[in-house]
């Protein structure tokens, strides 16, 4: 089980398209997920495949992080759609959806177009160093598949990760860039996808992805999602000045420094923001706080999720697959590259009920944040607990359960990490649902199981 964060377990699939007054879809599909989701039907997901002849894809890092197994997805193929036409986007998601066995499910459909988007001719991942690309320009090197731009990934490396997020007990190892997240603290590169943008929605920085539709377990949250969508709301962020970007960096960030702040005050007043322009021998400031406009289109549709079974790529009931019918908007014609290539992605997020992911059903604020992270600066992900006072939901204190895991207890570490151990060793927590938690009815049994999962999963492994 992955450690949950405020919006855990996100998985993705992508697919490609072309338009003009028409919009063509070709299979370089992109859909993001941390659990298994598969696109089928009219718009098929690629799972990073290109033209492999075997059953397994050749490179799961080629374009994006799908977190699917190697045998999912479709090879490239071209399809054409017109504006105003309805495209059925059909999928199955393995780890269920709806309130049944889950606290939260969010499925987010997005799309974008670009003149340099392409499948490429090799299954090798596009380079991050311009010297490895033809004419020192990876954006235009048609050998490699490309979705996001080279510049967008450079800014991902250069921008600070959001340190207000809940990272549980994951050791971020003093890494500051947005390429490092709780889901992947190694910063693995998948094409030019920015890991932090992939893992969190709505994202606080600029993104090329336009919101199509949102399905959520909590429709009370729809208004907040729609108001925060970049379809209707601009983004502010810290960027390099054109002089520094073009003449000093030459458009390439060689290290993942995370030096660009996330707020205006630090962006405009950083002690590290000064440099000497060698051509003019003048000292200049290299950061600027800029606004990136909204897309100026309608807010995404948002509605209740359907219920699907856990660990079962099946139907939503009856004989129908879960399908979103997307009417290709006329506004897509304003997107550069709409007549060349467009991509659709589906993001699938699930949240268990171990602890509150959101602060309220109507909002998108975090239920747990950096204050709940490990008290240790560089925790060992294997045994350092995040500080979430789950026991308080059951009227217990930390002292009620702490002895079971203390050094005074002679049991082995292996025993201490076993599920249910706290019940076998702490008289304050009764494993059978009797005193002090109450009677032996179904509600008490449910409370006992929830407490067992909460204490062992969230706090002690």
CSV table of C-alpha atoms in Angstrom, one decimal:
chain,number,residue,atom,x,y,z
A,1,UNK,CA,0.0,0.0,0.0
A,2,UNK,CA,1.4,3.4,-0.9
A,3,UNK,CA,1.4,6.0,1.8
A,4,UNK,CA,-1.6,8.2,1.2
A,5,UNK,CA,-1.3,11.9,0.8
A,6,UNK,CA,-4.0,14.6,0.6
A,7,UNK,CA,-4.9,13.2,-2.8
A,8,UNK,CA,-3.2,9.8,-3.0
A,9,UNK,CA,-2.8,7.1,-5.6
A,10,UNK,CA,-3.0,8.9,-8.9
A,11,UNK,CA,-2.6,7.0,-12.2
A,12,UNK,CA,-2.6,8.2,-15.7
A,13,UNK,CA,-3.3,7.2,-19.3
A,14,UNK,CA,-2.8,9.4,-22.4
A,15,UNK,CA,-4.0,9.3,-26.0
A,16,UNK,CA,-3.3,11.6,-28.9
A,17,UNK,CA,-5.5,13.5,-31.4
A,18,UNK,CA,-5.3,15.9,-34.4
A,19,UNK,CA,-7.8,18.7,-35.5
A,20,UNK,CA,-8.4,21.7,-37.7
A,21,UNK,CA,-12.1,22.3,-38.0
A,22,UNK,CA,-11.5,18.7,-37.4
A,23,UNK,CA,-9.6,17.2,-34.6
A,24,UNK,CA,-7.6,14.0,-35.1
A,25,UNK,CA,-7.0,11.6,-32.4
A,26,UNK,CA,-4.0,9.3,-32.6
A,27,UNK,CA,-2.9,6.8,-30.0
A,28,UNK,CA,-0.1,8.3,-28.0
A,29,UNK,CA,-2.6,8.4,-25.2
A,30,UNK,CA,-1.8,10.0,-21.9
A,31,UNK,CA,-3.7,9.2,-18.8
A,32,UNK,CA,-2.2,9.6,-15.3
A,33,UNK,CA,-2.8,7.1,-12.5
A,34,UNK,CA,-1.2,5.5,-9.4
A,35,UNK,CA,-3.5,2.6,-9.6
A,36,UNK,CA,-4.5,0.7,-12.7
A,37,UNK,CA,-6.8,2.4,-15.2
A,38,UNK,CA,-7.2,1.4,-18.9
A,39,UNK,CA,-8.7,3.5,-21.7
A,40,UNK,CA,-10.6,1.6,-24.4
A,41,UNK,CA,-13.5,2.2,-26.7
A,42,UNK,CA,-13.3,5.1,-29.2
A,43,UNK,CA,-10.2,6.7,-27.6
A,44,UNK,CA,-7.6,4.2,-26.6
A,45,UNK,CA,-4.8,4.7,-24.1
A,46,UNK,CA,-1.2,4.1,-25.1
A,47,UNK,CA,0.4,3.2,-21.7
A,48,UNK,CA,3.6,4.6,-23.3
A,49,UNK,CA,3.6,2.1,-26.2
A,50,UNK,CA,4.8,3.2,-29.7
A,51,UNK,CA,4.9,0.4,-32.2
A,52,UNK,CA,6.1,-2.6,-30.2
A,53,UNK,CA,5.5,-6.0,-31.8
A,54,UNK,CA,5.5,-7.9,-28.6
A,55,UNK,CA,3.0,-7.9,-25.8
A,56,UNK,CA,5.1,-5.9,-23.4
A,57,UNK,CA,5.8,-2.2,-23.9
A,58,UNK,CA,9.4,-1.3,-24.4
A,59,UNK,CA,9.8,1.7,-22.1
A,60,UNK,CA,7.5,2.7,-19.3
A,61,UNK,CA,9.4,6.0,-18.9
A,62,UNK,CA,9.1,7.1,-22.5
A,63,UNK,CA,6.4,9.8,-22.2
A,64,UNK,CA,4.6,9.8,-18.8
A,65,UNK,CA,4.1,7.8,-15.7
A,66,UNK,CA,1.1,5.6,-16.2
A,67,UNK,CA,2.0,3.2,-13.3
A,68,UNK,CA,0.4,0.4,-15.3
A,69,UNK,CA,1.9,-2.9,-16.0
A,70,UNK,CA,3.8,-3.5,-19.3
A,71,UNK,CA,1.0,-5.3,-21.1
A,72,UNK,CA,-1.5,-2.5,-21.0
A,73,UNK,CA,-2.2,0.0,-23.8
A,74,UNK,CA,-2.4,0.2,-27.5
A,75,UNK,CA,0.1,0.9,-30.2
A,76,UNK,CA,-0.1,4.2,-32.2
A,77,UNK,CA,-2.9,4.7,-34.7
A,78,UNK,CA,-4.5,7.8,-36.1
A,79,UNK,CA,-8.1,8.8,-35.8
A,80,UNK,CA,-9.9,12.0,-37.0
A,81,UNK,CA,-12.6,14.0,-35.2
A,82,UNK,CA,-14.4,17.2,-36.0
A,83,UNK,CA,-15.3,20.1,-33.7
A,84,UNK,CA,-18.8,19.6,-32.3
A,85,UNK,CA,-18.4,15.8,-32.6
A,86,UNK,CA,-19.0,13.6,-29.6
A,87,UNK,CA,-16.1,11.3,-28.7
A,88,UNK,CA,-16.8,8.4,-26.3
A,89,UNK,CA,-14.0,8.1,-23.8
A,90,UNK,CA,-14.3,4.8,-22.1
A,91,UNK,CA,-12.3,3.3,-19.2
A,92,UNK,CA,-12.0,0.8,-16.4
A,93,UNK,CA,-10.3,1.5,-13.1
A,94,UNK,CA,-9.1,-1.4,-11.0
A,95,UNK,CA,-9.1,0.0,-7.5
A,96,UNK,CA,-12.8,0.9,-7.5
A,97,UNK,CA,-14.6,4.2,-7.4
A,98,UNK,CA,-17.6,5.6,-5.4
A,99,UNK,CA,-18.0,5.6,-1.7
A,100,UNK,CA,-18.1,1.8,-1.5
A,101,UNK,CA,-14.8,0.9,0.3
A,102,UNK,CA,-13.2,4.3,-0.5
A,103,UNK,CA,-13.4,7.7,1.1
A,104,UNK,CA,-12.5,9.6,-2.0
A,105,UNK,CA,-12.3,9.0,-5.8
A,106,UNK,CA,-11.4,11.7,-8.3
A,107,UNK,CA,-11.2,11.1,-12.0
A,108,UNK,CA,-10.1,14.1,-14.0
A,109,UNK,CA,-10.2,14.2,-17.8
A,110,UNK,CA,-7.9,16.8,-19.5
A,111,UNK,CA,-6.7,17.7,-23.0
A,112,UNK,CA,-4.2,19.8,-24.8
A,113,UNK,CA,-2.7,20.5,-28.2
A,114,UNK,CA,0.8,21.5,-29.4
A,115,UNK,CA,2.6,22.0,-32.7
A,116,UNK,CA,5.5,19.9,-31.5
A,117,UNK,CA,3.6,17.0,-29.9
A,118,UNK,CA,4.4,13.7,-31.5
A,119,UNK,CA,4.8,9.9,-31.1
A,120,UNK,CA,8.4,9.9,-32.3
A,121,UNK,CA,10.1,7.0,-34.1
A,122,UNK,CA,11.9,5.4,-31.1
A,123,UNK,CA,10.9,4.0,-27.8
A,124,UNK,CA,13.8,5.7,-26.2
A,125,UNK,CA,13.0,8.5,-23.7
A,126,UNK,CA,13.5,12.1,-25.0
A,127,UNK,CA,16.8,13.5,-23.6
A,128,UNK,CA,17.0,16.1,-20.9
A,129,UNK,CA,20.4,17.4,-22.2
A,130,UNK,CA,20.2,19.4,-25.5
A,131,UNK,CA,23.6,18.1,-26.5
A,132,UNK,CA,21.9,14.7,-27.0
A,133,UNK,CA,19.4,16.1,-29.5
A,134,UNK,CA,19.6,17.0,-33.1
A,135,UNK,CA,20.6,20.7,-33.6
A,136,UNK,CA,20.7,21.0,-29.8
A,137,UNK,CA,16.9,21.2,-29.7
A,138,UNK,CA,15.0,18.4,-28.1
A,139,UNK,CA,11.7,20.0,-28.7
A,140,UNK,CA,12.2,19.6,-32.5
A,141,UNK,CA,14.1,16.3,-32.6
A,142,UNK,CA,11.4,14.2,-34.2
A,143,UNK,CA,13.2,11.0,-33.3
A,144,UNK,CA,11.7,11.2,-29.8
A,145,UNK,CA,8.1,11.2,-28.6
A,146,UNK,CA,7.1,14.5,-26.9
A,147,UNK,CA,4.1,15.8,-24.9
A,148,UNK,CA,5.2,18.5,-22.5
A,149,UNK,CA,7.8,21.0,-23.6
A,150,UNK,CA,11.5,21.0,-22.8
A,151,UNK,CA,11.1,24.4,-21.1
A,152,UNK,CA,8.3,23.2,-18.9
A,153,UNK,CA,10.5,20.4,-17.5
A,154,UNK,CA,13.4,22.8,-16.9
A,155,UNK,CA,11.1,25.0,-14.8
A,156,UNK,CA,9.9,21.9,-13.0
A,157,UNK,CA,13.5,21.2,-11.9
A,158,UNK,CA,14.2,24.8,-11.1
A,159,UNK,CA,11.0,25.5,-9.0
A,160,UNK,CA,10.6,24.6,-5.3
A,161,UNK,CA,8.4,21.8,-4.5
A,162,UNK,CA,5.4,22.7,-2.3
A,163,UNK,CA,6.7,22.1,1.2
A,164,UNK,CA,3.3,22.6,2.8
A,165,UNK,CA,2.2,19.1,1.6
A,166,UNK,CA,1.8,16.0,3.6
A,167,UNK,CA,4.7,13.7,2.8
A,168,UNK,CA,4.0,11.1,5.5
A,169,UNK,CA,7.2,9.3,6.5
A,170,UNK,CA,8.8,9.6,3.1
A,171,UNK,CA,12.4,10.8,3.3
A,172,UNK,CA,12.7,13.7,0.8
A,173,UNK,CA,16.5,13.6,1.4
A,174,UNK,CA,16.9,17.4,1.4
A,175,UNK,CA,15.6,17.6,-2.2
A,176,UNK,CA,13.8,20.8,-3.0
A,177,UNK,CA,12.7,20.6,-6.6
A,178,UNK,CA,9.1,20.0,-7.9
A,179,UNK,CA,10.4,16.9,-9.6
A,180,UNK,CA,10.5,15.2,-6.2
A,181,UNK,CA,7.2,14.2,-4.6
A,182,UNK,CA,5.9,11.9,-1.8
A,183,UNK,CA,4.8,9.5,-4.5
A,184,UNK,CA,8.3,9.4,-6.0
A,185,UNK,CA,11.1,10.9,-3.9
A,186,UNK,CA,13.7,9.8,-6.4
A,187,UNK,CA,12.4,12.2,-9.0
A,188,UNK,CA,12.3,9.6,-11.8
A,189,UNK,CA,11.9,11.2,-15.2
A,190,UNK,CA,9.0,10.3,-17.5
A,191,UNK,CA,9.4,12.3,-20.7
A,192,UNK,CA,9.0,15.9,-19.7
A,193,UNK,CA,6.2,15.3,-17.3
A,194,UNK,CA,6.5,17.3,-14.0
A,195,UNK,CA,5.9,14.8,-11.2
A,196,UNK,CA,4.4,17.4,-8.8
A,197,UNK,CA,1.9,18.6,-11.5
A,198,UNK,CA,1.1,15.0,-12.2
A,199,UNK,CA,0.4,14.1,-8.6
A,200,UNK,CA,-1.7,17.1,-7.4
A,201,UNK,CA,-4.9,18.7,-8.6
A,202,UNK,CA,-5.7,21.5,-9.0
A,203,UNK,CA,-2.1,22.4,-9.5
A,204,UNK,CA,-0.9,25.8,-8.2
A,205,UNK,CA,1.5,26.5,-11.1
A,206,UNK,CA,0.9,26.9,-14.8
A,207,UNK,CA,0.0,23.7,-16.7
A,208,UNK,CA,-0.7,23.1,-20.4
A,209,UNK,CA,-3.5,20.7,-19.5
A,210,UNK,CA,-7.1,22.0,-20.0
A,211,UNK,CA,-9.8,20.5,-17.8
A,212,UNK,CA,-12.5,18.6,-19.6
A,213,UNK,CA,-14.5,16.9,-16.8
A,214,UNK,CA,-14.2,15.9,-13.2
A,215,UNK,CA,-15.9,12.9,-11.5
A,216,UNK,CA,-15.7,12.9,-7.7
A,217,UNK,CA,-17.2,11.0,-4.7
A,218,UNK,CA,-17.9,14.4,-3.2
A,219,UNK,CA,-20.0,16.5,-5.6
A,220,UNK,CA,-20.1,19.2,-2.9
A,221,UNK,CA,-16.5,19.9,-3.9
A,222,UNK,CA,-17.4,20.6,-7.5
A,223,UNK,CA,-17.8,24.3,-7.1
A,224,UNK,CA,-14.3,24.6,-5.6
A,225,UNK,CA,-12.8,22.5,-8.4
A,226,UNK,CA,-14.4,24.6,-11.0
A,227,UNK,CA,-13.4,27.9,-9.5
A,228,UNK,CA,-9.8,26.8,-9.2
A,229,UNK,CA,-9.5,25.3,-12.7
A,230,UNK,CA,-7.0,27.0,-15.0
A,231,UNK,CA,-9.8,27.0,-17.5
A,232,UNK,CA,-11.1,30.1,-15.6
A,233,UNK,CA,-8.4,31.1,-13.2
A,234,UNK,CA,-5.0,32.5,-14.0
A,235,UNK,CA,-1.8,31.2,-12.3
A,236,UNK,CA,1.1,33.2,-10.8
A,237,UNK,CA,4.6,31.9,-10.5
A,238,UNK,CA,8.2,32.8,-10.2
A,239,UNK,CA,10.1,32.7,-13.5
A,240,UNK,CA,13.6,33.7,-14.7
A,241,UNK,CA,13.9,37.0,-16.5
A,242,UNK,CA,14.3,36.6,-20.3
A,243,UNK,CA,17.9,37.9,-20.1
A,244,UNK,CA,18.9,35.3,-17.5
A,245,UNK,CA,17.0,32.5,-19.2
A,246,UNK,CA,18.3,33.2,-22.7
A,247,UNK,CA,21.9,34.4,-22.0
A,248,UNK,CA,23.0,32.7,-18.9
A,249,UNK,CA,21.0,29.5,-18.7
A,250,UNK,CA,20.5,29.3,-22.4
A,251,UNK,CA,17.2,27.6,-21.8
A,252,UNK,CA,18.7,24.7,-19.9
A,253,UNK,CA,18.6,24.0,-16.1
A,254,UNK,CA,21.4,21.6,-15.5
A,255,UNK,CA,20.6,20.8,-11.8
A,256,UNK,CA,17.4,20.2,-9.9
A,257,UNK,CA,17.9,23.1,-7.5
A,258,UNK,CA,14.3,24.1,-6.7
A,259,UNK,CA,15.5,27.7,-6.4
A,260,UNK,CA,12.5,29.4,-7.7
A,261,UNK,CA,10.1,30.3,-4.8
A,262,UNK,CA,6.4,29.7,-4.8
A,263,UNK,CA,5.4,33.1,-3.4
A,264,UNK,CA,5.8,36.7,-4.6
A,265,UNK,CA,7.7,38.0,-1.6
A,266,UNK,CA,10.5,35.4,-1.8
A,267,UNK,CA,10.5,35.6,-5.6
A,268,UNK,CA,11.1,39.4,-5.6
A,269,UNK,CA,13.4,39.6,-2.6
A,270,UNK,CA,15.7,36.6,-2.7
A,271,UNK,CA,19.3,37.0,-1.6
A,272,UNK,CA,20.2,34.4,-4.3
A,273,UNK,CA,18.4,36.4,-7.0
A,274,UNK,CA,21.3,38.6,-8.2
A,275,UNK,CA,23.8,37.9,-11.0
A,276,UNK,CA,26.3,39.8,-13.2
A,277,UNK,CA,25.5,40.3,-16.8
A,278,UNK,CA,29.0,39.7,-18.3
A,279,UNK,CA,28.1,41.5,-21.6
A,280,UNK,CA,27.3,44.8,-19.8
A,281,UNK,CA,29.1,44.2,-16.5
A,282,UNK,CA,26.0,45.1,-14.6
A,283,UNK,CA,24.3,43.4,-11.6
A,284,UNK,CA,20.8,42.3,-12.4
A,285,UNK,CA,18.0,40.5,-10.7
A,286,UNK,CA,17.1,37.1,-12.3
A,287,UNK,CA,13.7,36.3,-11.0
A,288,UNK,CA,10.3,37.8,-11.9
A,289,UNK,CA,6.8,37.2,-10.5
A,290,UNK,CA,4.5,36.8,-13.5
A,291,UNK,CA,0.8,36.0,-14.2
A,292,UNK,CA,0.0,33.2,-16.7
A,293,UNK,CA,-3.5,33.8,-17.9
A,294,UNK,CA,-6.4,31.4,-17.7
A,295,UNK,CA,-7.4,29.5,-20.8
A,296,UNK,CA,-10.5,31.6,-21.1
A,297,UNK,CA,-12.9,28.7,-21.6
A,298,UNK,CA,-15.7,27.2,-19.6
A,299,UNK,CA,-15.1,25.5,-16.3
A,300,UNK,CA,-15.0,21.7,-16.5
A,301,UNK,CA,-18.1,19.6,-16.0
A,302,UNK,CA,-18.2,18.1,-12.6
A,303,UNK,CA,-20.4,15.3,-11.3
A,304,UNK,CA,-20.7,12.3,-9.0
A,305,UNK,CA,-18.6,9.2,-9.6
A,306,UNK,CA,-20.1,5.9,-10.5
A,307,UNK,CA,-19.5,2.9,-8.2
A,308,UNK,CA,-17.2,0.1,-9.4
A,309,UNK,CA,-15.8,-3.0,-7.8
A,310,UNK,CA,-12.5,-3.1,-6.0
A,311,UNK,CA,-9.6,-4.9,-7.8
A,312,UNK,CA,-11.8,-5.7,-10.7
A,313,UNK,CA,-11.6,-4.1,-14.2
A,314,UNK,CA,-15.3,-4.4,-14.7
A,315,UNK,CA,-18.5,-2.6,-15.7
A,316,UNK,CA,-20.2,0.1,-13.6
A,317,UNK,CA,-23.4,-1.9,-13.5
A,318,UNK,CA,-25.6,-3.3,-16.3
A,319,UNK,CA,-23.7,-3.8,-19.5
A,320,UNK,CA,-22.1,-0.5,-20.0
A,321,UNK,CA,-18.5,0.7,-19.5
A,322,UNK,CA,-17.9,3.9,-17.7
A,323,UNK,CA,-18.0,6.4,-20.6
A,324,UNK,CA,-17.6,10.2,-20.8
A,325,UNK,CA,-18.9,11.6,-24.1
A,326,UNK,CA,-16.7,14.6,-24.9
A,327,UNK,CA,-18.1,17.1,-27.4
A,328,UNK,CA,-15.0,18.6,-29.1
A,329,UNK,CA,-15.2,22.3,-28.3
A,330,UNK,CA,-14.9,25.0,-30.9
A,331,UNK,CA,-12.4,26.7,-28.6
A,332,UNK,CA,-9.9,24.0,-29.4
A,333,UNK,CA,-9.3,25.7,-32.8
A,334,UNK,CA,-7.6,28.5,-30.8
A,335,UNK,CA,-5.0,26.2,-29.5
A,336,UNK,CA,-1.7,26.2,-31.5
A,337,UNK,CA,-1.2,22.8,-32.9
A,338,UNK,CA,-4.9,21.8,-33.0
A,339,UNK,CA,-4.4,20.8,-36.6
A,340,UNK,CA,-1.3,18.8,-35.8
A,341,UNK,CA,-1.7,16.8,-32.6
A,342,UNK,CA,-3.8,16.8,-29.4
A,343,UNK,CA,-3.6,14.6,-26.3
A,344,UNK,CA,-6.2,13.5,-23.8
A,345,UNK,CA,-5.3,12.3,-20.3
A,346,UNK,CA,-7.2,10.7,-17.5
A,347,UNK,CA,-6.1,11.1,-13.9
A,348,UNK,CA,-7.4,8.6,-11.3
A,349,UNK,CA,-7.0,9.4,-7.6
A,350,UNK,CA,-8.2,7.3,-4.8
A,351,UNK,CA,-8.2,8.0,-1.0
A,352,UNK,CA,-8.8,5.6,1.8
A,353,UNK,CA,-10.4,6.6,5.1
A,354,UNK,CA,-7.3,6.1,7.2
A,355,UNK,CA,-7.2,9.9,7.9
A,356,UNK,CA,-8.9,13.0,6.5
A,357,UNK,CA,-7.6,13.9,3.0
A,358,UNK,CA,-9.6,17.2,2.8
A,359,UNK,CA,-10.4,19.7,5.4
A,360,UNK,CA,-14.1,19.9,4.3
A,361,UNK,CA,-16.4,18.3,1.8
A,362,UNK,CA,-17.0,21.7,0.1
A,363,UNK,CA,-13.3,22.7,-0.2
A,364,UNK,CA,-10.0,21.5,-1.6
A,365,UNK,CA,-7.9,22.4,1.4
A,366,UNK,CA,-5.8,19.6,2.9
A,367,UNK,CA,-7.0,17.6,5.8
A,368,UNK,CA,-3.4,16.8,6.8
A,369,UNK,CA,-0.4,18.9,5.8
A,370,UNK,CA,3.3,19.4,6.5
A,371,UNK,CA,2.5,19.7,10.3
A,372,UNK,CA,1.6,16.0,10.2
A,373,UNK,CA,4.9,14.9,8.6
A,374,UNK,CA,7.5,13.0,10.5
A,375,UNK,CA,9.1,14.8,13.4
A,376,UNK,CA,12.5,13.6,12.1
A,377,UNK,CA,14.3,15.8,9.6
A,378,UNK,CA,15.4,12.8,7.5
A,379,UNK,CA,13.1,10.0,8.4
A,380,UNK,CA,13.6,6.4,7.5
A,381,UNK,CA,10.5,5.6,5.4
A,382,UNK,CA,10.5,2.0,6.8
A,383,UNK,CA,9.9,2.9,10.5
A,384,UNK,CA,9.5,6.6,11.2
A,385,UNK,CA,5.9,7.5,11.9
A,386,UNK,CA,4.0,10.5,10.5
A,387,UNK,CA,2.4,12.4,13.3
A,388,UNK,CA,-1.3,11.9,12.7
A,389,UNK,CA,-3.3,11.6,16.0
A,390,UNK,CA,-5.6,9.0,14.6
A,391,UNK,CA,-6.3,7.6,18.1
A,392,UNK,CA,-8.0,10.8,19.1
A,393,UNK,CA,-10.9,9.9,16.8
A,394,UNK,CA,-11.5,7.0,19.2
A,395,UNK,CA,-11.2,8.9,22.5
A,396,UNK,CA,-7.7,7.6,23.2
A,397,UNK,CA,-4.5,9.4,24.1
A,398,UNK,CA,-1.0,8.7,22.7
A,399,UNK,CA,-0.1,7.1,26.0
A,400,UNK,CA,-2.9,4.6,25.6
A,401,UNK,CA,-1.1,3.0,22.6
A,402,UNK,CA,2.5,4.1,22.8
A,403,UNK,CA,3.9,1.5,25.2
A,404,UNK,CA,3.3,-1.3,22.7
A,405,UNK,CA,5.9,0.2,20.4
A,406,UNK,CA,8.4,1.6,23.0
A,407,UNK,CA,11.9,0.4,23.5
A,408,UNK,CA,10.8,-0.9,27.0
A,409,UNK,CA,8.8,-3.6,25.3
A,410,UNK,CA,11.0,-6.5,24.6
A,411,UNK,CA,9.1,-7.9,21.6
A,412,UNK,CA,11.0,-7.8,18.2
A,413,UNK,CA,10.6,-5.0,15.7
A,414,UNK,CA,9.1,-7.5,13.3
A,415,UNK,CA,6.3,-8.3,15.8
A,416,UNK,CA,5.8,-4.6,16.6
A,417,UNK,CA,5.2,-3.8,12.9
A,418,UNK,CA,2.6,-6.6,12.5
A,419,UNK,CA,-1.0,-5.6,12.0
A,420,UNK,CA,-3.0,-6.0,15.2
A,421,UNK,CA,0.1,-6.0,17.4
A,422,UNK,CA,-1.2,-3.0,19.4
A,423,UNK,CA,-4.3,-4.9,20.5
A,424,UNK,CA,-2.3,-7.9,21.7
A,425,UNK,CA,-0.1,-5.7,23.9
A,426,UNK,CA,-2.1,-2.8,25.1
A,427,UNK,CA,-4.9,-3.3,27.7
A,428,UNK,CA,-6.5,0.1,26.8
A,429,UNK,CA,-7.3,-1.1,23.3
A,430,UNK,CA,-9.6,-4.1,23.4
A,431,UNK,CA,-9.3,-6.4,20.3
A,432,UNK,CA,-12.9,-7.7,20.6
A,433,UNK,CA,-14.8,-4.5,20.7
A,434,UNK,CA,-15.7,-4.7,24.5
A,435,UNK,CA,-14.7,-2.1,27.1
A,436,UNK,CA,-13.5,0.6,27.0
A,437,UNK,CA,-14.8,1.0,23.4
A,438,UNK,CA,-18.3,-0.2,24.0
A,439,UNK,CA,-20.4,-3.3,23.4
A,440,UNK,CA,-20.0,-6.2,21.0
A,441,UNK,CA,-22.3,-5.0,18.2
A,442,UNK,CA,-21.5,-4.4,14.6
A,443,UNK,CA,-20.7,-0.7,15.1
A,444,UNK,CA,-18.2,-1.6,17.8
A,445,UNK,CA,-16.6,-4.2,15.6
A,446,UNK,CA,-16.3,-1.7,12.8
A,447,UNK,CA,-14.7,0.8,15.1
A,448,UNK,CA,-12.2,-1.8,16.3
A,449,UNK,CA,-11.2,-2.7,12.7
A,450,UNK,CA,-10.9,1.0,11.8
A,451,UNK,CA,-8.7,1.7,14.8
A,452,UNK,CA,-6.5,-1.3,14.1
A,453,UNK,CA,-6.0,-0.2,10.5
A,454,UNK,CA,-5.5,3.5,11.5
A,455,UNK,CA,-2.9,2.9,14.2
A,456,UNK,CA,-0.9,0.3,12.4
A,457,UNK,CA,-1.1,1.8,8.9
A,458,UNK,CA,-0.7,5.5,9.6
A,459,UNK,CA,1.6,5.5,12.6
A,460,UNK,CA,3.6,2.3,13.0
A,461,UNK,CA,4.1,0.7,9.6
